Amino acid sequence: MDCEQRRNTTIMPNEPYNQMTTKSELQDILRFFTQDAKIPLQVALPKVKDLQKANLLSIVELAVADVKTIEDIFRDEKTAKQIISAAKRVSKKRKSSDVSSASPVKRVKKILEGETLTPAAIEQSLALPTVDADVEDLMKVSLHTNRAPLVLAFAVTLLKYTMPSQPLSSRLSLAQAVVSANSRSKAVSIGLEKGPSAAEDGWGLGQPKVKVMNREIHTLKRWGYDAEEGVDAPSQAPNLQRPLAKEEPISESSQADLSQSTIMADVEKEPALWGLDLESMRSSSKALHTEKSAGGLPIYTAQSARAYLVKSFCSKSSIVEGEGSSKKKSVTPAEKERNLALLLNALDLLHSSWAPYISTEDLDRRSWSWYVQVRPEVDTGVAGWGGKGEVKLSDILNLRRNG
């Protein structure tokens, strides 16, 4: 427990100072028991008070605990050894892994050199541009781009509706994974790549998968990452100059009031995800099933995905047609960001018109078909690889549900 938490902790009667437990600590240790140590929740939950008295409510403490101490609590030597072994394994993994994806302490992550941000501020820094524009204005907009960033924009928007609990950083990472998988499939189909993909070759085996735009994406769970960490109040936007939000401790009486169903819901809440970069994993020969590499799996970063989006959309009017080629006028970053905002606005109108009426699975399938209908026309085969063309926002808006 860090100093900030201790300053905001009320000591339980007749218990040592360092045995106080916050709600997130309780959830974290129960998550460890059920998912890492494979101890049923109904077995672990009644032991919380005894673990607290023994000062064993953190994975680090459990990793160095005496077998006899844990055996006395769980009344079983095999269970005690199982818990200690899991705690050592998880502690080692979390020390070597990225803070934002694996640390239960939810520390800040370095984004810029010399600067650290809270999770809420990280999400704020990734915010995509927005613009006020009505449908009539959007219908007049034509953009010039290639296919990959359009897939990325579609996927990021789709995930707002199919996986709404995922923070923007996760949606960007998962969307970039879709782009990469789609690009490789295209490269194989036109002869630029050969052989099975990393996923087909067995890389990522055992990692959880999600379906995005009808593609299965291997993921890495970001245990302990809370996108709202650092927000001072529900009515206020994150302020980078404000301190981290403080957690209220759980008193003995309020801890007793936590129902098993409430804790179960918190423990089993789907964590934020990263999209795994299996091709990089294969090329660097990092074996997924070994503990040594499990903490350093390559992912698609949200920052790279965002940077790709904001630089990829020019206005059609900025393209000057020449003999046998197209030349681009100088386009400022601000213009490109505005173009992206207009595109995202149109995509949001499309997906939101259908989301209340169809299942998330159906919305996922339709999103890919919508992309196919509006993507820019390019030359076939190798000649069209990376080629750019026109995307009319009117084509996107005309796909909205009527009524």
mmCIF file of C-alpha atoms in Angstrom:
data_model
loop_
_atom_site.group_PDB
_atom_site.id
_atom_site.type_symbol
_atom_site.label_atom_id
_atom_site.label_comp_id
_atom_site.label_asym_id
_atom_site.label_seq_id
_atom_site.Cartn_x
_atom_site.Cartn_y
_atom_site.Cartn_z
ATOM 1 C CA MET A 1 0.000 0.000 0.000
ATOM 2 C CA ASP A 2 1.529 3.361 -0.989
ATOM 3 C CA CYS A 3 1.779 6.502 1.105
ATOM 4 C CA GLU A 4 -1.150 8.207 -0.612
ATOM 5 C CA GLN A 5 -3.468 5.354 0.289
ATOM 6 C CA ARG A 6 -2.214 5.242 3.881
ATOM 7 C CA ARG A 7 -2.937 8.932 4.380
ATOM 8 C CA ASN A 8 -6.546 8.194 3.372
ATOM 9 C CA THR A 9 -7.025 5.042 5.407
ATOM 10 C CA THR A 10 -8.960 4.708 8.632
ATOM 11 C CA ILE A 11 -7.558 2.071 10.956
ATOM 12 C CA MET A 12 -9.849 -0.774 11.906
ATOM 13 C CA PRO A 13 -10.246 -1.255 15.641
ATOM 14 C CA ASN A 14 -7.847 -3.805 17.118
ATOM 15 C CA GLU A 15 -5.995 -4.274 13.800
ATOM 16 C CA PRO A 16 -2.526 -3.122 12.746
ATOM 17 C CA TYR A 17 -2.231 -0.054 10.498
ATOM 18 C CA ASN A 18 -0.855 -1.905 7.468
ATOM 19 C CA GLN A 19 -3.748 -4.352 7.335
ATOM 20 C CA MET A 20 -6.332 -1.936 5.920
ATOM 21 C CA THR A 21 -7.827 -2.916 2.606
ATOM 22 C CA THR A 22 -9.209 -0.753 -0.170
ATOM 23 C CA LYS A 23 -11.892 -2.063 -2.486
ATOM 24 C CA SER A 24 -9.534 -2.350 -5.455
ATOM 25 C CA GLU A 25 -7.040 -4.347 -3.369
ATOM 26 C CA LEU A 26 -9.804 -6.715 -2.333
ATOM 27 C CA GLN A 27 -10.958 -7.148 -5.919
ATOM 28 C CA ASP A 28 -7.402 -7.641 -7.116
ATOM 29 C CA ILE A 29 -6.619 -10.391 -4.626
ATOM 30 C CA LEU A 30 -9.908 -12.182 -5.300
ATOM 31 C CA ARG A 31 -9.220 -11.960 -9.017
ATOM 32 C CA PHE A 32 -5.815 -13.506 -8.358
ATOM 33 C CA PHE A 33 -7.342 -16.386 -6.386
ATOM 34 C CA THR A 34 -10.009 -17.190 -8.989
ATOM 35 C CA GLN A 35 -8.036 -16.666 -12.201
ATOM 36 C CA ASP A 36 -4.376 -17.288 -11.361
ATOM 37 C CA ALA A 37 -4.402 -19.584 -8.355
ATOM 38 C CA LYS A 38 -7.558 -21.391 -9.569
ATOM 39 C CA ILE A 39 -9.224 -21.167 -6.154
ATOM 40 C CA PRO A 40 -13.051 -20.993 -6.370
ATOM 41 C CA LEU A 41 -14.490 -17.670 -5.241
ATOM 42 C CA GLN A 42 -16.730 -19.375 -2.712
ATOM 43 C CA VAL A 43 -13.578 -20.822 -1.111
ATOM 44 C CA ALA A 44 -11.474 -17.655 -1.223
ATOM 45 C CA LEU A 45 -14.091 -15.125 -0.135
ATOM 46 C CA PRO A 46 -14.602 -16.439 3.431
ATOM 47 C CA LYS A 47 -10.816 -16.359 3.951
ATOM 48 C CA VAL A 48 -10.450 -12.617 3.303
ATOM 49 C CA LYS A 49 -10.658 -11.640 6.968
ATOM 50 C CA ASP A 50 -8.061 -14.237 8.024
ATOM 51 C CA LEU A 51 -5.759 -13.185 5.179
ATOM 52 C CA GLN A 52 -6.149 -9.587 6.255
ATOM 53 C CA LYS A 53 -5.212 -10.408 9.834
ATOM 54 C CA ALA A 54 -2.130 -12.234 8.545
ATOM 55 C CA ASN A 55 -1.255 -9.253 6.335
ATOM 56 C CA LEU A 56 -1.536 -11.420 3.206
ATOM 57 C CA LEU A 57 -3.865 -9.428 0.996
ATOM 58 C CA SER A 58 -1.399 -8.717 -1.799
ATOM 59 C CA ILE A 59 0.201 -10.984 -4.362
ATOM 60 C CA VAL A 60 3.677 -9.852 -3.334
ATOM 61 C CA GLU A 61 3.013 -10.795 0.286
ATOM 62 C CA LEU A 62 1.590 -14.169 -0.711
ATOM 63 C CA ALA A 63 4.635 -14.892 -2.886
ATOM 64 C CA VAL A 64 6.972 -14.698 0.111
ATOM 65 C CA ALA A 65 4.590 -16.162 2.688
ATOM 66 C CA ASP A 66 5.301 -19.264 4.720
ATOM 67 C CA VAL A 67 3.423 -22.364 3.544
ATOM 68 C CA LYS A 68 2.302 -23.155 7.087
ATOM 69 C CA THR A 69 0.698 -19.720 7.510
ATOM 70 C CA ILE A 70 -1.448 -20.097 4.401
ATOM 71 C CA GLU A 71 -2.152 -23.744 5.204
ATOM 72 C CA ASP A 72 -3.573 -22.685 8.586
ATOM 73 C CA ILE A 73 -5.984 -20.345 6.793
ATOM 74 C CA PHE A 74 -7.116 -22.678 3.996
ATOM 75 C CA ARG A 75 -6.749 -25.908 5.989
ATOM 76 C CA ASP A 76 -4.983 -27.635 3.113
ATOM 77 C CA GLU A 77 -1.265 -27.901 2.341
ATOM 78 C CA LYS A 78 -1.775 -28.511 -1.393
ATOM 79 C CA THR A 79 -3.935 -25.388 -1.693
ATOM 80 C CA ALA A 80 -1.338 -23.354 0.207
ATOM 81 C CA LYS A 81 1.458 -24.437 -2.122
ATOM 82 C CA GLN A 82 -0.764 -23.787 -5.126
ATOM 83 C CA ILE A 83 -1.398 -20.217 -3.946
ATOM 84 C CA ILE A 84 2.267 -19.471 -3.261
ATOM 85 C CA SER A 85 3.347 -20.900 -6.606
ATOM 86 C CA ALA A 86 0.777 -18.800 -8.463
ATOM 87 C CA ALA A 87 1.752 -15.678 -6.510
ATOM 88 C CA LYS A 88 5.435 -16.128 -7.384
ATOM 89 C CA ARG A 89 4.590 -16.682 -11.039
ATOM 90 C CA VAL A 90 2.327 -13.629 -11.252
ATOM 91 C CA SER A 91 4.762 -11.408 -9.326
ATOM 92 C CA LYS A 92 7.579 -12.316 -11.705
ATOM 93 C CA LYS A 93 5.381 -11.732 -14.744
ATOM 94 C CA ARG A 94 4.126 -8.366 -13.517
ATOM 95 C CA LYS A 95 7.594 -7.093 -12.746
ATOM 96 C CA SER A 96 8.690 -7.699 -16.324
ATOM 97 C CA SER A 97 5.515 -6.616 -18.108
ATOM 98 C CA ASP A 98 4.304 -3.206 -19.181
ATOM 99 C CA VAL A 99 2.892 -1.212 -16.270
ATOM 100 C CA SER A 100 -0.343 -0.302 -18.027
ATOM 101 C CA SER A 101 -1.153 -3.834 -19.145
ATOM 102 C CA ALA A 102 -0.228 -5.952 -16.156
ATOM 103 C CA SER A 103 0.370 -4.066 -12.918
ATOM 104 C CA PRO A 104 -2.334 -4.431 -10.252
ATOM 105 C CA VAL A 105 -1.134 -1.205 -8.666
ATOM 106 C CA LYS A 106 -2.399 0.874 -11.609
ATOM 107 C CA ARG A 107 0.638 3.120 -11.713
ATOM 108 C CA VAL A 108 0.955 5.819 -14.332
ATOM 109 C CA LYS A 109 2.466 5.034 -17.711
ATOM 110 C CA LYS A 110 5.151 7.075 -19.414
ATOM 111 C CA ILE A 111 3.863 8.593 -22.626
ATOM 112 C CA LEU A 112 6.283 11.416 -23.248
ATOM 113 C CA GLU A 113 9.872 11.587 -22.136
ATOM 114 C CA GLY A 114 10.012 13.062 -18.668
ATOM 115 C CA GLU A 115 6.204 13.074 -18.330
ATOM 116 C CA THR A 116 3.879 10.567 -16.705
ATOM 117 C CA LEU A 117 0.112 10.425 -17.067
ATOM 118 C CA THR A 118 -2.695 8.794 -15.127
ATOM 119 C CA PRO A 119 -4.797 6.224 -17.020
ATOM 120 C CA ALA A 120 -7.555 8.818 -17.442
ATOM 121 C CA ALA A 121 -5.063 11.292 -18.854
ATOM 122 C CA ILE A 122 -3.677 8.630 -21.194
ATOM 123 C CA GLU A 123 -7.160 8.142 -22.583
ATOM 124 C CA GLN A 124 -7.618 11.888 -22.866
ATOM 125 C CA SER A 125 -4.344 12.212 -24.780
ATOM 126 C CA LEU A 126 -5.649 9.676 -27.310
ATOM 127 C CA ALA A 127 -8.951 11.472 -27.883
ATOM 128 C CA LEU A 128 -9.869 11.591 -31.539
ATOM 129 C CA PRO A 129 -10.825 14.920 -33.153
ATOM 130 C CA THR A 130 -14.470 15.961 -33.286
ATOM 131 C CA VAL A 131 -16.268 18.592 -35.322
ATOM 132 C CA ASP A 132 -19.747 20.135 -35.379
ATOM 133 C CA ALA A 133 -21.290 19.332 -38.746
ATOM 134 C CA ASP A 134 -24.821 18.477 -39.750
ATOM 135 C CA VAL A 135 -25.723 15.696 -42.164
ATOM 136 C CA GLU A 136 -26.249 18.146 -45.017
ATOM 137 C CA ASP A 137 -22.648 19.359 -44.683
ATOM 138 C CA LEU A 138 -21.276 15.829 -44.335
ATOM 139 C CA MET A 139 -23.038 14.723 -47.517
ATOM 140 C CA LYS A 140 -20.888 17.160 -49.495
ATOM 141 C CA VAL A 141 -17.534 15.875 -48.199
ATOM 142 C CA SER A 142 -15.209 13.712 -50.297
ATOM 143 C CA LEU A 143 -11.911 12.444 -48.897
ATOM 144 C CA HIS A 144 -8.793 11.052 -50.541
ATOM 145 C CA THR A 145 -7.128 8.125 -48.781
ATOM 146 C CA ASN A 146 -6.032 4.522 -49.077
ATOM 147 C CA ARG A 147 -7.916 1.535 -47.747
ATOM 148 C CA ALA A 148 -6.012 0.670 -44.558
ATOM 149 C CA PRO A 149 -6.799 3.841 -42.552
ATOM 150 C CA LEU A 150 -10.430 3.572 -43.620
ATOM 151 C CA VAL A 151 -10.568 0.051 -42.156
ATOM 152 C CA LEU A 152 -9.015 1.482 -38.995
ATOM 153 C CA ALA A 153 -11.636 4.241 -38.755
ATOM 154 C CA PHE A 154 -14.462 1.748 -39.310
ATOM 155 C CA ALA A 155 -13.119 -0.641 -36.645
ATOM 156 C CA VAL A 156 -12.557 2.061 -34.010
ATOM 157 C CA THR A 157 -16.116 3.302 -34.495
ATOM 158 C CA LEU A 158 -17.624 -0.184 -34.546
ATOM 159 C CA LEU A 159 -15.969 -1.102 -31.228
ATOM 160 C CA LYS A 160 -17.781 1.769 -29.490
ATOM 161 C CA TYR A 161 -20.971 -0.236 -30.017
ATOM 162 C CA THR A 162 -19.836 -3.869 -29.895
ATOM 163 C CA MET A 163 -17.358 -3.535 -26.977
ATOM 164 C CA PRO A 164 -18.436 -0.338 -25.172
ATOM 165 C CA SER A 165 -16.573 -1.193 -21.958
ATOM 166 C CA GLN A 166 -13.222 -1.055 -23.751
ATOM 167 C CA PRO A 167 -11.347 2.255 -23.347
ATOM 168 C CA LEU A 168 -10.206 4.180 -26.407
ATOM 169 C CA SER A 169 -6.636 2.917 -26.017
ATOM 170 C CA SER A 170 -7.900 -0.662 -26.347
ATOM 171 C CA ARG A 171 -10.220 0.140 -29.247
ATOM 172 C CA LEU A 172 -7.348 1.720 -31.173
ATOM 173 C CA SER A 173 -5.087 -1.273 -30.491
ATOM 174 C CA LEU A 174 -7.726 -3.822 -31.497
ATOM 175 C CA ALA A 175 -8.620 -1.835 -34.596
ATOM 176 C CA GLN A 176 -4.974 -1.715 -35.675
ATOM 177 C CA ALA A 177 -4.818 -5.492 -35.260
ATOM 178 C CA VAL A 178 -7.735 -5.763 -37.709
ATOM 179 C CA VAL A 179 -5.917 -3.542 -40.208
ATOM 180 C CA SER A 180 -2.750 -5.621 -40.005
ATOM 181 C CA ALA A 181 -4.606 -8.919 -40.388
ATOM 182 C CA ASN A 182 -6.537 -7.569 -43.347
ATOM 183 C CA SER A 183 -3.403 -6.166 -44.988
ATOM 184 C CA ARG A 184 -1.573 -9.450 -44.689
ATOM 185 C CA SER A 185 -4.470 -11.376 -46.189
ATOM 186 C CA LYS A 186 -4.502 -8.951 -49.110
ATOM 187 C CA ALA A 187 -0.734 -9.269 -49.524
ATOM 188 C CA VAL A 188 -1.042 -13.045 -49.718
ATOM 189 C CA SER A 189 -3.885 -12.851 -52.237
ATOM 190 C CA ILE A 190 -1.837 -10.706 -54.652
ATOM 191 C CA GLY A 191 1.396 -12.644 -54.164
ATOM 192 C CA LEU A 192 3.348 -10.189 -52.022
ATOM 193 C CA GLU A 193 3.378 -12.599 -49.068
ATOM 194 C CA LYS A 194 3.513 -16.368 -48.920
ATOM 195 C CA GLY A 195 2.766 -19.026 -46.339
ATOM 196 C CA PRO A 196 0.406 -19.118 -43.359
ATOM 197 C CA SER A 197 -0.104 -16.167 -41.067
ATOM 198 C CA ALA A 198 1.350 -16.217 -37.565
ATOM 199 C CA ALA A 199 -2.107 -17.057 -36.200
ATOM 200 C CA GLU A 200 -2.502 -19.930 -38.663
ATOM 201 C CA ASP A 201 1.001 -21.067 -37.713
ATOM 202 C CA GLY A 202 -0.033 -21.468 -34.081
ATOM 203 C CA TRP A 203 1.269 -18.216 -32.631
ATOM 204 C CA GLY A 204 -1.093 -16.777 -30.053
ATOM 205 C CA LEU A 205 -2.390 -20.192 -29.117
ATOM 206 C CA GLY A 206 -4.166 -19.992 -25.763
ATOM 207 C CA GLN A 207 -4.582 -16.203 -25.804
ATOM 208 C CA PRO A 208 -8.175 -14.897 -25.644
ATOM 209 C CA LYS A 209 -9.716 -13.829 -28.938
ATOM 210 C CA VAL A 210 -12.373 -11.342 -29.939
ATOM 211 C CA LYS A 211 -14.105 -10.841 -33.284
ATOM 212 C CA VAL A 212 -13.856 -7.438 -34.929
ATOM 213 C CA MET A 213 -15.196 -6.813 -38.438
ATOM 214 C CA ASN A 214 -15.586 -10.553 -38.842
ATOM 215 C CA ARG A 215 -11.907 -11.220 -38.021
ATOM 216 C CA GLU A 216 -10.641 -13.065 -34.971
ATOM 217 C CA ILE A 217 -8.105 -10.978 -33.090
ATOM 218 C CA HIS A 218 -5.772 -12.398 -30.434
ATOM 219 C CA THR A 219 -5.636 -10.205 -27.355
ATOM 220 C CA LEU A 220 -3.703 -9.567 -24.171
ATOM 221 C CA LYS A 221 -5.680 -8.722 -21.039
ATOM 222 C CA ARG A 222 -4.620 -5.520 -19.300
ATOM 223 C CA TRP A 223 -5.346 -6.543 -15.707
ATOM 224 C CA GLY A 224 -5.444 -3.620 -13.311
ATOM 225 C CA TYR A 225 -5.873 -0.891 -15.933
ATOM 226 C CA ASP A 226 -8.720 1.455 -15.002
ATOM 227 C CA ALA A 227 -9.306 4.084 -17.674
ATOM 228 C CA GLU A 228 -11.028 6.340 -15.115
ATOM 229 C CA GLU A 229 -8.118 6.339 -12.683
ATOM 230 C CA GLY A 230 -7.149 9.959 -12.163
ATOM 231 C CA VAL A 231 -10.543 11.573 -12.692
ATOM 232 C CA ASP A 232 -11.314 13.762 -9.678
ATOM 233 C CA ALA A 233 -15.077 13.889 -10.045
ATOM 234 C CA PRO A 234 -17.678 12.409 -12.376
ATOM 235 C CA SER A 235 -18.721 15.850 -13.583
ATOM 236 C CA GLN A 236 -15.207 16.979 -14.457
ATOM 237 C CA ALA A 237 -12.920 16.126 -17.348
ATOM 238 C CA PRO A 238 -9.477 14.797 -16.444
ATOM 239 C CA ASN A 239 -6.993 17.519 -15.532
ATOM 240 C CA LEU A 240 -3.334 16.612 -15.946
ATOM 241 C CA GLN A 241 -2.372 18.918 -13.090
ATOM 242 C CA ARG A 242 -4.618 17.247 -10.528
ATOM 243 C CA PRO A 243 -3.459 14.391 -8.269
ATOM 244 C CA LEU A 244 -4.706 10.850 -8.588
ATOM 245 C CA ALA A 245 -8.177 10.182 -7.270
ATOM 246 C CA LYS A 246 -8.064 8.644 -3.792
ATOM 247 C CA GLU A 247 -9.797 5.439 -2.839
ATOM 248 C CA GLU A 248 -11.902 5.146 0.264
ATOM 249 C CA PRO A 249 -10.884 2.251 2.499
ATOM 250 C CA ILE A 250 -13.314 -0.548 3.246
ATOM 251 C CA SER A 251 -14.187 -0.584 6.922
ATOM 252 C CA GLU A 252 -14.901 -3.858 8.697
ATOM 253 C CA SER A 253 -18.651 -3.234 8.614
ATOM 254 C CA SER A 254 -18.791 -2.129 4.971
ATOM 255 C CA GLN A 255 -16.562 -5.027 3.959
ATOM 256 C CA ALA A 256 -19.082 -7.373 5.534
ATOM 257 C CA ASP A 257 -21.812 -5.683 3.509
ATOM 258 C CA LEU A 258 -20.156 -6.536 0.193
ATOM 259 C CA SER A 259 -22.291 -9.312 -1.198
ATOM 260 C CA GLN A 260 -20.715 -12.261 -2.937
ATOM 261 C CA SER A 261 -22.575 -11.391 -6.141
ATOM 262 C CA THR A 262 -21.229 -7.816 -6.128
ATOM 263 C CA ILE A 263 -17.660 -8.972 -5.647
ATOM 264 C CA MET A 264 -18.129 -11.711 -8.232
ATOM 265 C CA ALA A 265 -19.257 -9.106 -10.758
ATOM 266 C CA ASP A 266 -16.233 -6.915 -10.085
ATOM 267 C CA VAL A 267 -13.792 -9.827 -10.213
ATOM 268 C CA GLU A 268 -15.216 -11.180 -13.457
ATOM 269 C CA LYS A 269 -15.518 -7.793 -15.177
ATOM 270 C CA GLU A 270 -13.899 -7.974 -18.579
ATOM 271 C CA PRO A 271 -10.551 -6.157 -18.429
ATOM 272 C CA ALA A 272 -9.225 -3.758 -21.011
ATOM 273 C CA LEU A 273 -7.469 -5.459 -23.919
ATOM 274 C CA TRP A 274 -4.496 -4.997 -26.203
ATOM 275 C CA GLY A 275 -4.409 -6.370 -29.730
ATOM 276 C CA LEU A 276 -1.478 -8.796 -29.999
ATOM 277 C CA ASP A 277 1.004 -8.366 -32.846
ATOM 278 C CA LEU A 278 1.479 -12.041 -33.725
ATOM 279 C CA GLU A 279 3.590 -11.363 -36.803
ATOM 280 C CA SER A 280 6.131 -9.466 -34.707
ATOM 281 C CA MET A 281 5.981 -12.225 -32.142
ATOM 282 C CA ARG A 282 6.823 -14.821 -34.766
ATOM 283 C CA SER A 283 9.552 -12.762 -36.412
ATOM 284 C CA SER A 284 11.271 -12.135 -33.084
ATOM 285 C CA SER A 285 10.870 -15.804 -32.121
ATOM 286 C CA LYS A 286 9.212 -15.105 -28.785
ATOM 287 C CA ALA A 287 7.376 -18.204 -27.620
ATOM 288 C CA LEU A 288 3.979 -17.345 -26.175
ATOM 289 C CA HIS A 289 3.711 -20.347 -23.861
ATOM 290 C CA THR A 290 6.866 -19.622 -21.863
ATOM 291 C CA GLU A 291 6.822 -17.492 -18.737
ATOM 292 C CA LYS A 292 9.979 -15.748 -19.876
ATOM 293 C CA SER A 293 8.255 -14.055 -22.823
ATOM 294 C CA ALA A 294 4.694 -13.790 -21.496
ATOM 295 C CA GLY A 295 5.355 -10.410 -19.861
ATOM 296 C CA GLY A 296 6.778 -8.824 -22.992
ATOM 297 C CA LEU A 297 4.401 -9.787 -25.777
ATOM 298 C CA PRO A 298 4.355 -7.369 -28.724
ATOM 299 C CA ILE A 299 1.153 -5.354 -29.037
ATOM 300 C CA TYR A 300 -0.347 -2.811 -31.397
ATOM 301 C CA THR A 301 0.032 0.498 -29.585
ATOM 302 C CA ALA A 302 -2.807 2.962 -29.351
ATOM 303 C CA GLN A 303 -0.492 5.909 -30.006
ATOM 304 C CA SER A 304 0.675 4.480 -33.357
ATOM 305 C CA ALA A 305 -2.887 3.712 -34.437
ATOM 306 C CA ARG A 306 -4.029 7.238 -33.595
ATOM 307 C CA ALA A 307 -1.065 8.808 -35.381
ATOM 308 C CA TYR A 308 -1.892 6.778 -38.491
ATOM 309 C CA LEU A 309 -5.498 7.938 -38.420
ATOM 310 C CA VAL A 310 -4.847 11.651 -38.022
ATOM 311 C CA LYS A 311 -2.394 11.859 -40.939
ATOM 312 C CA SER A 312 -4.258 9.735 -43.490
ATOM 313 C CA PHE A 313 -7.237 11.730 -44.771
ATOM 314 C CA CYS A 314 -6.971 14.553 -47.286
ATOM 315 C CA SER A 315 -9.814 16.442 -48.908
ATOM 316 C CA LYS A 316 -10.555 15.385 -52.464
ATOM 317 C CA SER A 317 -10.249 19.049 -53.409
ATOM 318 C CA SER A 318 -6.578 18.991 -52.356
ATOM 319 C CA ILE A 319 -5.752 16.485 -55.108
ATOM 320 C CA VAL A 320 -4.712 17.891 -58.471
ATOM 321 C CA GLU A 321 -5.212 15.472 -61.336
ATOM 322 C CA GLY A 322 -2.298 15.402 -63.779
ATOM 323 C CA GLU A 323 -1.382 13.340 -66.782
ATOM 324 C CA GLY A 324 -1.371 9.743 -65.572
ATOM 325 C CA SER A 325 -1.019 10.695 -61.900
ATOM 326 C CA SER A 326 -2.444 12.697 -59.036
ATOM 327 C CA LYS A 327 -0.538 15.324 -57.108
ATOM 328 C CA LYS A 328 -1.386 16.493 -53.631
ATOM 329 C CA LYS A 329 -1.473 20.112 -52.592
ATOM 330 C CA SER A 330 0.099 20.994 -49.278
ATOM 331 C CA VAL A 331 -2.335 19.919 -46.563
ATOM 332 C CA THR A 332 -1.887 21.050 -42.960
ATOM 333 C CA PRO A 333 -2.164 18.649 -40.014
ATOM 334 C CA ALA A 334 -5.184 20.642 -38.811
ATOM 335 C CA GLU A 335 -6.972 20.020 -42.121
ATOM 336 C CA LYS A 336 -6.249 16.300 -41.897
ATOM 337 C CA GLU A 337 -7.562 16.165 -38.345
ATOM 338 C CA ARG A 338 -10.729 17.932 -39.405
ATOM 339 C CA ASN A 339 -11.184 15.475 -42.257
ATOM 340 C CA LEU A 340 -10.809 12.589 -39.824
ATOM 341 C CA ALA A 341 -13.387 14.197 -37.531
ATOM 342 C CA LEU A 342 -15.841 14.478 -40.420
ATOM 343 C CA LEU A 343 -15.300 10.824 -41.365
ATOM 344 C CA LEU A 344 -15.728 9.610 -37.783
ATOM 345 C CA ASN A 345 -18.886 11.691 -37.490
ATOM 346 C CA ALA A 346 -20.373 10.005 -40.555
ATOM 347 C CA LEU A 347 -19.311 6.532 -39.368
ATOM 348 C CA ASP A 348 -20.839 7.171 -35.963
ATOM 349 C CA LEU A 349 -24.134 8.213 -37.534
ATOM 350 C CA LEU A 350 -24.115 5.010 -39.584
ATOM 351 C CA HIS A 351 -23.376 2.613 -36.714
ATOM 352 C CA SER A 352 -25.648 4.377 -34.211
ATOM 353 C CA SER A 353 -28.579 4.141 -36.616
ATOM 354 C CA TRP A 354 -28.366 0.337 -36.620
ATOM 355 C CA ALA A 355 -27.044 -0.486 -33.128
ATOM 356 C CA PRO A 356 -30.414 -0.357 -31.282
ATOM 357 C CA TYR A 357 -32.069 -2.739 -33.751
ATOM 358 C CA ILE A 358 -29.585 -5.544 -34.385
ATOM 359 C CA SER A 359 -27.260 -7.705 -32.304
ATOM 360 C CA THR A 360 -23.617 -6.772 -31.781
ATOM 361 C CA GLU A 361 -22.652 -9.839 -33.815
ATOM 362 C CA ASP A 362 -24.767 -8.664 -36.731
ATOM 363 C CA LEU A 363 -23.447 -5.116 -36.421
ATOM 364 C CA ASP A 364 -19.908 -6.503 -36.552
ATOM 365 C CA ARG A 365 -20.638 -8.420 -39.761
ATOM 366 C CA ARG A 366 -22.424 -5.504 -41.401
ATOM 367 C CA SER A 367 -19.628 -3.079 -40.612
ATOM 368 C CA TRP A 368 -17.247 -5.020 -42.835
ATOM 369 C CA SER A 369 -19.769 -5.122 -45.683
ATOM 370 C CA TRP A 370 -20.331 -1.370 -45.329
ATOM 371 C CA TYR A 371 -16.592 -0.773 -45.571
ATOM 372 C CA VAL A 372 -16.435 -2.861 -48.759
ATOM 373 C CA GLN A 373 -19.203 -0.767 -50.301
ATOM 374 C CA VAL A 374 -17.544 2.608 -49.651
ATOM 375 C CA ARG A 375 -13.804 1.866 -49.810
ATOM 376 C CA PRO A 376 -11.767 3.721 -52.444
ATOM 377 C CA GLU A 377 -11.431 2.147 -55.878
ATOM 378 C CA VAL A 378 -7.849 1.127 -56.684
ATOM 379 C CA ASP A 379 -6.110 -0.878 -59.393
ATOM 380 C CA THR A 380 -6.321 -4.638 -59.077
ATOM 381 C CA GLY A 381 -3.381 -6.788 -58.031
ATOM 382 C CA VAL A 382 0.029 -5.487 -57.015
ATOM 383 C CA ALA A 383 -0.512 -2.223 -58.905
ATOM 384 C CA GLY A 384 -3.231 -1.248 -56.453
ATOM 385 C CA TRP A 385 -1.270 -2.081 -53.295
ATOM 386 C CA GLY A 386 -1.358 1.031 -51.102
ATOM 387 C CA GLY A 387 -3.263 2.900 -53.792
ATOM 388 C CA LYS A 388 -5.479 5.830 -52.897
ATOM 389 C CA GLY A 389 -8.882 6.898 -54.074
ATOM 390 C CA GLU A 390 -12.019 8.814 -53.202
ATOM 391 C CA VAL A 391 -14.297 8.163 -50.234
ATOM 392 C CA LYS A 392 -17.618 10.003 -50.312
ATOM 393 C CA LEU A 393 -19.223 10.527 -46.932
ATOM 394 C CA SER A 394 -22.579 10.557 -48.700
ATOM 395 C CA ASP A 395 -22.008 6.880 -49.576
ATOM 396 C CA ILE A 396 -21.500 6.127 -45.860
ATOM 397 C CA LEU A 397 -24.527 8.134 -44.758
ATOM 398 C CA ASN A 398 -26.758 6.516 -47.365
ATOM 399 C CA LEU A 399 -26.195 3.181 -45.590
ATOM 400 C CA ARG A 400 -27.952 4.405 -42.444
ATOM 401 C CA ARG A 401 -31.077 2.640 -41.293
ATOM 402 C CA ASN A 402 -34.286 4.293 -42.453
ATOM 403 C CA GLY A 403 -36.872 5.131 -39.843
#
